[in-house]
mmCIF file of C-alpha atoms and ligand atoms in Angstrom:
data_model
loop_
_atom_site.group_PDB
_atom_site.id
_atom_site.type_symbol
_atom_site.label_atom_id
_atom_site.label_comp_id
_atom_site.label_asym_id
_atom_site.label_seq_id
_atom_site.Cartn_x
_atom_site.Cartn_y
_atom_site.Cartn_z
ATOM 1 C CA MET A 1 43.370 36.143 -78.314
ATOM 2 C CA THR A 2 40.954 35.184 -75.236
ATOM 3 C CA VAL A 3 41.033 38.379 -73.468
ATOM 4 C CA ALA A 4 39.870 40.275 -76.841
ATOM 5 C CA ARG A 5 37.051 37.527 -77.144
ATOM 6 C CA SER A 6 35.749 37.571 -73.558
ATOM 7 C CA PHE A 7 35.810 41.532 -73.966
ATOM 8 C CA VAL A 8 33.717 41.579 -77.007
ATOM 9 C CA THR A 9 31.334 39.082 -75.256
ATOM 10 C CA VAL A 10 31.047 41.128 -72.117
ATOM 11 C CA CYS A 11 30.101 44.074 -74.247
ATOM 12 C CA ARG A 12 27.530 42.515 -76.201
ATOM 13 C CA ILE A 13 25.763 41.578 -72.907
ATOM 14 C CA VAL A 14 25.504 45.339 -72.395
ATOM 15 C CA ASP A 15 24.881 46.189 -75.972
ATOM 16 C CA THR A 16 24.118 43.671 -78.470
ATOM 17 C CA SER A 17 25.345 45.966 -81.203
ATOM 18 C CA PHE A 18 28.616 46.379 -80.060
ATOM 19 C CA SER A 19 31.257 45.862 -82.503
ATOM 20 C CA THR A 20 35.099 46.800 -82.661
ATOM 21 C CA GLU A 21 35.055 46.750 -86.360
ATOM 22 C CA LYS A 22 33.015 50.455 -86.263
ATOM 23 C CA LEU A 23 36.430 52.261 -85.925
ATOM 24 C CA ALA A 24 37.455 53.759 -89.254
ATOM 25 C CA ILE A 25 40.713 55.347 -89.907
ATOM 26 C CA THR A 26 40.878 58.737 -91.999
ATOM 27 C CA PRO A 27 44.106 59.616 -93.840
ATOM 28 C CA VAL A 28 45.170 63.105 -93.163
ATOM 29 C CA THR A 29 46.215 64.809 -96.487
ATOM 30 C CA ALA A 30 47.461 68.089 -95.243
ATOM 31 C CA ALA A 31 50.504 69.701 -96.852
ATOM 32 C CA TRP A 32 52.846 69.440 -93.926
ATOM 33 C CA VAL A 33 52.403 65.597 -93.658
ATOM 34 C CA HIS A 34 53.590 65.342 -97.500
ATOM 35 C CA GLN A 35 56.510 67.738 -96.867
ATOM 36 C CA HIS A 36 58.039 65.664 -94.251
ATOM 37 C CA LYS A 37 57.620 62.157 -96.060
ATOM 38 C CA VAL A 38 55.441 60.695 -93.658
ATOM 39 C CA ALA A 39 51.663 59.386 -93.556
ATOM 40 C CA VAL A 40 49.102 60.398 -90.859
ATOM 41 C CA GLY A 41 45.916 58.758 -90.160
ATOM 42 C CA VAL A 42 43.106 59.373 -87.344
ATOM 43 C CA LEU A 43 41.585 56.215 -85.752
ATOM 44 C CA ARG A 44 38.045 57.612 -85.540
ATOM 45 C CA ALA A 45 36.975 56.702 -82.009
ATOM 46 C CA ASP A 46 34.759 59.739 -82.241
ATOM 47 C CA LEU A 47 32.707 57.720 -84.493
ATOM 48 C CA VAL A 48 32.212 54.736 -82.528
ATOM 49 C CA ASP A 49 28.731 55.527 -81.137
ATOM 50 C CA PRO A 50 26.692 58.607 -81.604
ATOM 51 C CA ALA A 51 26.104 59.550 -77.867
ATOM 52 C CA LEU A 52 28.838 57.434 -75.883
ATOM 53 C CA SER A 53 31.992 58.994 -77.748
ATOM 54 C CA GLY A 54 35.447 57.580 -78.122
ATOM 55 C CA ASN A 55 37.706 55.755 -75.510
ATOM 56 C CA LYS A 56 35.044 56.333 -72.796
ATOM 57 C CA TYR A 57 32.929 53.899 -74.496
ATOM 58 C CA PHE A 58 35.705 51.349 -74.337
ATOM 59 C CA LYS A 59 36.339 51.932 -70.784
ATOM 60 C CA LEU A 60 32.843 52.207 -69.672
ATOM 61 C CA LEU A 61 31.164 49.040 -71.198
ATOM 62 C CA PRO A 62 33.178 46.285 -69.342
ATOM 63 C CA ASN A 63 32.714 48.606 -66.082
ATOM 64 C CA LEU A 64 28.948 48.517 -66.571
ATOM 65 C CA GLN A 65 29.170 44.648 -66.862
ATOM 66 C CA ALA A 66 31.011 44.477 -63.895
ATOM 67 C CA ALA A 67 28.587 46.663 -61.820
ATOM 68 C CA ARG A 68 25.914 44.215 -63.056
ATOM 69 C CA GLN A 69 27.736 41.141 -62.162
ATOM 70 C CA LEU A 70 28.119 42.647 -58.668
ATOM 71 C CA GLY A 71 24.439 43.212 -58.368
ATOM 72 C CA HIS A 72 24.726 47.065 -58.611
ATOM 73 C CA ASP A 73 22.021 49.180 -60.352
ATOM 74 C CA THR A 74 23.651 52.486 -59.367
ATOM 75 C CA LEU A 75 26.992 53.835 -60.845
ATOM 76 C CA LEU A 76 28.927 56.678 -59.133
ATOM 77 C CA SER A 77 32.024 58.464 -60.659
ATOM 78 C CA PHE A 78 33.922 61.651 -60.681
ATOM 79 C CA GLY A 79 34.938 64.518 -63.157
ATOM 80 C CA GLY A 80 35.271 68.224 -63.750
ATOM 81 C CA ALA A 81 32.309 70.380 -65.236
ATOM 82 C CA TRP A 82 33.291 69.471 -68.874
ATOM 83 C CA SER A 83 34.134 65.968 -68.280
ATOM 84 C CA ASN A 84 33.814 63.328 -71.282
ATOM 85 C CA HIS A 85 33.947 60.548 -68.836
ATOM 86 C CA LEU A 86 30.692 61.979 -66.858
ATOM 87 C CA HIS A 87 29.071 62.634 -69.975
ATOM 88 C CA ALA A 88 29.356 59.371 -71.202
ATOM 89 C CA LEU A 89 28.510 57.863 -68.191
ATOM 90 C CA ALA A 90 25.092 59.723 -67.773
ATOM 91 C CA LEU A 91 24.243 58.668 -71.245
ATOM 92 C CA ALA A 92 25.537 54.889 -70.671
ATOM 93 C CA GLY A 93 23.305 54.745 -67.432
ATOM 94 C CA GLN A 94 20.090 56.464 -69.583
ATOM 95 C CA ARG A 95 20.452 53.929 -72.237
ATOM 96 C CA TYR A 96 21.106 50.745 -70.305
ATOM 97 C CA GLY A 97 18.915 51.245 -67.374
ATOM 98 C CA LEU A 98 21.211 51.999 -64.546
ATOM 99 C CA ARG A 99 21.172 54.803 -62.090
ATOM 100 C CA THR A 100 24.167 57.358 -62.109
ATOM 101 C CA ILE A 101 25.719 59.846 -59.760
ATOM 102 C CA GLY A 102 28.321 62.122 -60.957
ATOM 103 C CA VAL A 103 30.619 63.711 -58.161
ATOM 104 C CA VAL A 104 31.755 67.113 -59.773
ATOM 105 C CA ARG A 105 34.874 68.723 -59.001
ATOM 106 C CA GLY A 106 34.459 72.404 -57.651
ATOM 107 C CA GLU A 107 31.332 74.027 -56.201
ATOM 108 C CA ALA A 108 28.150 74.878 -58.282
ATOM 109 C CA VAL A 109 28.420 78.540 -59.278
ATOM 110 C CA GLY A 110 26.660 80.227 -62.074
ATOM 111 C CA PRO A 111 24.701 78.249 -64.687
ATOM 112 C CA LEU A 112 25.540 74.706 -65.288
ATOM 113 C CA THR A 113 27.943 73.628 -68.281
ATOM 114 C CA ALA A 114 26.198 72.415 -71.246
ATOM 115 C CA CYS A 115 27.973 69.236 -70.640
ATOM 116 C CA LEU A 116 26.421 68.869 -66.996
ATOM 117 C CA GLN A 117 23.242 70.090 -68.380
ATOM 118 C CA ASP A 118 23.192 66.931 -70.738
ATOM 119 C CA ALA A 119 24.229 64.630 -67.897
ATOM 120 C CA ILE A 120 21.042 65.904 -65.770
ATOM 121 C CA ALA A 121 19.011 65.293 -68.714
ATOM 122 C CA ALA A 122 20.206 61.937 -68.980
ATOM 123 C CA GLY A 123 19.277 61.216 -65.406
ATOM 124 C CA MET A 124 22.576 61.523 -63.685
ATOM 125 C CA GLN A 125 22.394 62.932 -59.978
ATOM 126 C CA LEU A 126 25.043 65.630 -59.520
ATOM 127 C CA HIS A 127 26.972 66.092 -56.459
ATOM 128 C CA PHE A 128 29.187 69.221 -56.211
ATOM 129 C CA VAL A 129 32.354 68.991 -54.021
ATOM 130 C CA SER A 130 35.214 71.278 -53.054
ATOM 131 C CA ARG A 131 38.592 70.841 -54.963
ATOM 132 C CA SER A 132 39.970 69.709 -51.636
ATOM 133 C CA GLU A 133 37.453 67.216 -51.160
ATOM 134 C CA TYR A 134 37.639 65.984 -54.860
ATOM 135 C CA ASP A 135 41.313 65.072 -54.272
ATOM 136 C CA CYS A 136 39.943 62.665 -51.502
ATOM 137 C CA LYS A 137 38.290 60.461 -54.268
ATOM 138 C CA ALA A 138 40.323 57.348 -53.585
ATOM 139 C CA ASP A 139 40.086 57.650 -49.980
ATOM 140 C CA PRO A 140 37.930 54.656 -48.402
ATOM 141 C CA HIS A 141 36.754 56.617 -45.619
ATOM 142 C CA TRP A 142 35.225 59.337 -48.075
ATOM 143 C CA LEU A 143 33.839 56.886 -50.543
ATOM 144 C CA GLN A 144 31.978 55.012 -47.565
ATOM 145 C CA GLN A 145 30.485 58.413 -46.766
ATOM 146 C CA LEU A 146 29.345 58.656 -50.300
ATOM 147 C CA ILE A 147 27.617 55.184 -49.741
ATOM 148 C CA ASP A 148 25.967 56.389 -46.602
ATOM 149 C CA ARG A 149 24.713 59.403 -48.539
ATOM 150 C CA PHE A 150 23.608 57.834 -51.975
ATOM 151 C CA GLY A 151 23.156 54.055 -50.928
ATOM 152 C CA PRO A 152 24.756 51.209 -52.246
ATOM 153 C CA HIS A 153 26.755 51.714 -55.791
ATOM 154 C CA HIS A 154 29.506 50.664 -58.107
ATOM 155 C CA VAL A 155 32.437 53.331 -58.100
ATOM 156 C CA ILE A 156 34.275 53.977 -61.252
ATOM 157 C CA PRO A 157 37.428 55.960 -60.634
ATOM 158 C CA ALA A 158 37.479 59.069 -62.494
ATOM 159 C CA GLY A 159 38.237 58.743 -66.318
ATOM 160 C CA GLY A 160 37.480 55.049 -66.216
ATOM 161 C CA ALA A 161 41.004 54.310 -64.962
ATOM 162 C CA ASN A 162 40.731 51.001 -63.553
ATOM 163 C CA LEU A 163 41.578 47.371 -65.318
ATOM 164 C CA ALA A 164 38.247 46.987 -66.995
ATOM 165 C CA GLY A 165 39.180 50.423 -68.431
ATOM 166 C CA VAL A 166 42.787 49.117 -69.738
ATOM 167 C CA VAL A 167 41.152 45.828 -71.132
ATOM 168 C CA GLY A 168 38.407 48.060 -72.920
ATOM 169 C CA CYS A 169 41.290 50.069 -74.515
ATOM 170 C CA GLN A 170 43.070 47.000 -75.718
ATOM 171 C CA GLN A 171 40.515 46.829 -78.245
ATOM 172 C CA LEU A 172 40.938 50.266 -79.781
ATOM 173 C CA LEU A 173 43.555 49.227 -82.448
ATOM 174 C CA PRO A 174 42.190 47.639 -85.841
ATOM 175 C CA ALA A 175 43.929 44.130 -85.793
ATOM 176 C CA ASN A 176 45.253 44.602 -89.073
ATOM 177 C CA HIS A 177 46.027 48.298 -89.496
ATOM 178 C CA ASP A 178 49.398 49.148 -91.750
ATOM 179 C CA TYR A 179 50.669 51.988 -89.510
ATOM 180 C CA THR A 180 54.091 52.136 -87.937
ATOM 181 C CA HIS A 181 53.508 54.450 -85.068
ATOM 182 C CA VAL A 182 50.647 55.185 -82.690
ATOM 183 C CA MET A 183 50.125 58.251 -80.950
ATOM 184 C CA VAL A 184 47.482 59.040 -78.152
ATOM 185 C CA ALA A 185 46.716 62.053 -75.726
ATOM 186 C CA CYS A 186 46.723 61.237 -72.107
ATOM 187 C CA GLY A 187 44.768 62.099 -69.136
ATOM 188 C CA THR A 188 44.767 59.338 -66.437
ATOM 189 C CA GLY A 189 47.146 57.175 -69.008
ATOM 190 C CA THR A 190 44.433 54.462 -69.136
ATOM 191 C CA THR A 191 43.830 54.530 -72.943
ATOM 192 C CA LEU A 192 47.860 54.468 -73.072
ATOM 193 C CA ALA A 193 48.216 51.326 -70.807
ATOM 194 C CA GLY A 194 45.507 49.658 -73.288
ATOM 195 C CA LEU A 195 47.483 50.545 -76.286
ATOM 196 C CA VAL A 196 50.930 49.492 -75.089
ATOM 197 C CA THR A 197 49.921 46.168 -73.868
ATOM 198 C CA SER A 198 48.129 45.372 -77.391
ATOM 199 C CA SER A 199 49.798 47.114 -80.099
ATOM 200 C CA ARG A 200 52.810 45.667 -82.080
ATOM 201 C CA VAL A 201 54.243 49.067 -83.144
ATOM 202 C CA PRO A 202 55.623 51.892 -80.889
ATOM 203 C CA VAL A 203 53.314 53.917 -78.953
ATOM 204 C CA THR A 204 53.749 57.730 -77.918
ATOM 205 C CA GLY A 205 51.702 59.128 -75.464
ATOM 206 C CA ILE A 206 51.359 63.081 -74.865
ATOM 207 C CA GLN A 207 50.599 63.899 -71.393
ATOM 208 C CA VAL A 208 47.864 67.014 -71.155
ATOM 209 C CA LEU A 209 48.623 67.396 -67.620
ATOM 210 C CA LYS A 210 51.586 69.503 -66.320
ATOM 211 C CA GLY A 211 54.576 67.259 -64.325
ATOM 212 C CA ALA A 212 57.630 66.266 -65.735
ATOM 213 C CA GLY A 213 57.913 62.413 -66.017
ATOM 214 C CA TYR A 214 55.103 61.598 -63.742
ATOM 215 C CA LEU A 215 52.697 59.875 -66.151
ATOM 216 C CA GLN A 216 55.280 57.791 -67.657
ATOM 217 C CA ARG A 217 55.799 56.314 -63.883
ATOM 218 C CA GLU A 218 52.228 56.015 -63.319
ATOM 219 C CA VAL A 219 51.465 53.674 -66.495
ATOM 220 C CA ALA A 220 54.540 51.891 -65.865
ATOM 221 C CA GLY A 221 53.207 51.411 -62.130
ATOM 222 C CA MET A 222 49.506 50.705 -63.556
ATOM 223 C CA LEU A 223 50.867 47.987 -66.018
ATOM 224 C CA ASP A 224 53.087 46.478 -62.827
ATOM 225 C CA GLY A 225 49.996 46.622 -60.666
ATOM 226 C CA HIS A 226 47.751 44.539 -63.188
ATOM 227 C CA GLY A 227 50.674 42.196 -63.796
ATOM 228 C CA MET A 228 50.595 43.297 -67.748
ATOM 229 C CA GLN A 229 53.525 43.461 -69.943
ATOM 230 C CA ALA A 230 53.930 45.901 -72.718
ATOM 231 C CA THR A 231 53.980 44.573 -76.325
ATOM 232 C CA CYS A 232 55.749 47.315 -77.709
ATOM 233 C CA PRO A 233 58.181 50.106 -77.151
ATOM 234 C CA TRP A 234 56.356 53.230 -75.681
ATOM 235 C CA GLN A 235 56.924 56.644 -74.098
ATOM 236 C CA VAL A 236 55.160 59.600 -72.697
ATOM 237 C CA LEU A 237 56.281 62.865 -73.592
ATOM 238 C CA ASP A 238 55.588 65.718 -71.154
ATOM 239 C CA ASP A 239 56.185 69.126 -73.285
ATOM 240 C CA TRP A 240 52.777 69.814 -74.771
ATOM 241 C CA HIS A 241 50.383 70.436 -72.067
ATOM 242 C CA CYS A 242 50.372 74.195 -72.916
ATOM 243 C CA GLY A 243 50.414 75.249 -69.076
ATOM 244 C CA GLY A 244 48.441 72.487 -67.484
ATOM 245 C CA PHE A 245 45.033 70.417 -67.974
ATOM 246 C CA ALA A 246 42.587 72.462 -69.973
ATOM 247 C CA ARG A 247 44.937 75.093 -70.600
ATOM 248 C CA THR A 248 44.999 76.544 -74.028
ATOM 249 C CA THR A 249 47.731 78.658 -75.970
ATOM 250 C CA PRO A 250 46.918 80.826 -79.271
ATOM 251 C CA GLU A 251 48.922 78.388 -81.315
ATOM 252 C CA LEU A 252 47.273 75.393 -79.748
ATOM 253 C CA LEU A 253 43.920 76.682 -80.953
ATOM 254 C CA GLU A 254 45.102 78.026 -84.027
ATOM 255 C CA THR A 255 46.618 74.492 -85.034
ATOM 256 C CA MET A 256 43.277 72.910 -83.936
ATOM 257 C CA TYR A 257 41.019 75.134 -85.976
ATOM 258 C CA ARG A 258 43.504 74.798 -89.130
ATOM 259 C CA PHE A 259 43.364 71.106 -88.628
ATOM 260 C CA GLU A 260 39.660 71.150 -88.478
ATOM 261 C CA ALA A 261 39.408 73.240 -91.455
ATOM 262 C CA ASP A 262 41.861 70.883 -93.653
ATOM 263 C CA CYS A 263 40.497 67.612 -92.469
ATOM 264 C CA SER A 264 36.839 68.080 -91.338
ATOM 265 C CA ILE A 265 37.646 65.893 -88.356
ATOM 266 C CA PRO A 266 36.432 67.709 -85.090
ATOM 267 C CA LEU A 267 38.892 68.032 -82.324
ATOM 268 C CA GLU A 268 38.918 69.776 -78.821
ATOM 269 C CA PRO A 269 41.507 71.695 -76.894
ATOM 270 C CA VAL A 270 41.939 69.464 -73.958
ATOM 271 C CA TYR A 271 43.161 66.510 -75.360
ATOM 272 C CA SER A 272 43.310 65.756 -79.203
ATOM 273 C CA ALA A 273 44.532 69.269 -80.171
ATOM 274 C CA LYS A 274 47.613 68.609 -77.800
ATOM 275 C CA MET A 275 48.174 65.412 -79.252
ATOM 276 C CA LEU A 276 48.216 67.378 -82.895
ATOM 277 C CA LEU A 277 50.278 70.223 -81.651
ATOM 278 C CA ALA A 278 52.985 67.372 -80.342
ATOM 279 C CA LEU A 279 52.617 65.633 -83.771
ATOM 280 C CA VAL A 280 53.603 68.729 -86.056
ATOM 281 C CA ALA A 281 56.478 69.600 -83.729
ATOM 282 C CA LEU A 282 57.734 65.954 -83.696
ATOM 283 C CA VAL A 283 57.284 65.396 -87.450
ATOM 284 C CA GLY A 284 59.047 68.799 -87.969
ATOM 285 C CA ARG A 285 62.017 67.829 -86.234
ATOM 286 C CA GLY A 286 62.504 64.338 -87.516
ATOM 287 C CA TYR A 287 61.256 62.293 -84.370
ATOM 288 C CA PHE A 288 59.379 59.758 -86.759
ATOM 289 C CA PRO A 289 61.784 58.111 -89.765
ATOM 290 C CA ALA A 290 60.977 59.222 -93.379
ATOM 291 C CA GLY A 291 58.305 56.822 -94.522
ATOM 292 C CA ALA A 292 56.867 56.377 -90.951
ATOM 293 C CA ARG A 293 53.133 55.953 -90.892
ATOM 294 C CA VAL A 294 51.609 57.411 -87.759
ATOM 295 C CA LEU A 295 48.036 56.521 -86.403
ATOM 296 C CA LEU A 296 46.488 59.128 -84.178
ATOM 297 C CA VAL A 297 44.131 57.829 -81.958
ATOM 298 C CA HIS A 298 41.268 60.238 -81.502
ATOM 299 C CA GLY A 299 39.890 59.853 -78.012
ATOM 300 C CA GLY A 300 36.560 60.922 -79.321
ATOM 301 C CA GLY A 301 34.984 63.158 -76.525
ATOM 302 C CA LEU A 302 34.378 66.440 -77.492
ATOM 303 C CA GLN A 303 32.962 68.262 -74.431
ATOM 304 C CA GLY A 304 36.178 70.509 -74.218
ATOM 305 C CA ARG A 305 35.291 71.758 -77.805
ATOM 306 C CA ARG A 306 31.899 72.992 -76.366
ATOM 307 C CA SER A 307 33.699 74.708 -73.441
ATOM 308 C CA LEU A 308 35.121 77.134 -76.017
ATOM 309 C CA ALA A 309 31.682 78.468 -76.883
HETATM 310 C C1 PLP B 1 39.268 60.759 -71.545
HETATM 311 C C2 PLP B 1 40.005 61.359 -72.796
HETATM 312 C C3 PLP B 1 41.703 61.058 -73.062
HETATM 313 C C4 PLP B 1 42.305 60.636 -72.171
HETATM 314 O O1 PLP B 1 42.111 59.214 -71.832
HETATM 315 P P1 PLP B 1 42.976 58.699 -70.712
HETATM 316 O O2 PLP B 1 42.598 57.001 -70.665
HETATM 317 O O3 PLP B 1 42.402 59.087 -69.314
HETATM 318 O O4 PLP B 1 44.245 58.805 -70.565
HETATM 319 C C5 PLP B 1 41.821 61.310 -74.368
HETATM 320 N N1 PLP B 1 41.125 62.145 -75.345
HETATM 321 C C6 PLP B 1 39.942 62.294 -75.075
HETATM 322 C C7 PLP B 1 39.145 62.963 -75.871
HETATM 323 C C8 PLP B 1 39.094 61.933 -74.000
HETATM 324 O O5 PLP B 1 37.866 62.266 -73.515
#
């Protein structure tokens, strides 16, 4: 596939050690899996790089290269106080020698989160804005004001949600895996879009924000907008947000802690644990046929785990 080759080439320009073969799959051997006659594996995007964890690595590298091609040495993006995306961007900027600016949702009150402290330590300049201002992050006038204020820069949308991000996520699935279904947690749906345009088996996305059906429509729109076709059946389920983005329930946390103890795979409550909660429920109600082999895509970022401390 030409896209695959050029993606790897692009990433090697940014990082000569880049390889999509680094992704291991850890089989899950918990009792509830065997009871229901399915097999479960976790695609360990959390292990792809020690600092730039997970799907953010796949979304950021092609964006860094795009910025360089446009002659920019400064990157600006958006996120919350526990944003895996801003954290990865700050560390990528430090490693690859690019200046980074993080526009943070919400006024700076009280001490900085550990996530934002890391970002500052990595050289990221933070700019706090009110929630209403943050909601303008796609408005060209506001983006121009940011250029006036911070100088010329390359904008990466929140969560790395652009074509380069989708193309990056097309590289997540190993070519020769033997799973029959794929599951992924969805924020912007960019990772899902990459998976459904590269997978040969059905993909189920678990929406972590509240809003019936909205992400299914948005991802369909994203594919249309980029002129991309799904290569497999896919669906977004919207029942496992646990009250909304970054909200938790006792059941969510309990399921997460139990899985971590059983499997020694770190999760976080914002994304991966909601995918796990959905998986346990879906397996229990026979959503997957007997004999199914379900591959969970671990999104990697663990900033939400630190937020529990
Ligand atoms: C960002 C993130 C996601 C969601 O990715 P999208 O492409 O925005 O849907 C899922 N899991 C983890 C751990 C993440 O950091």
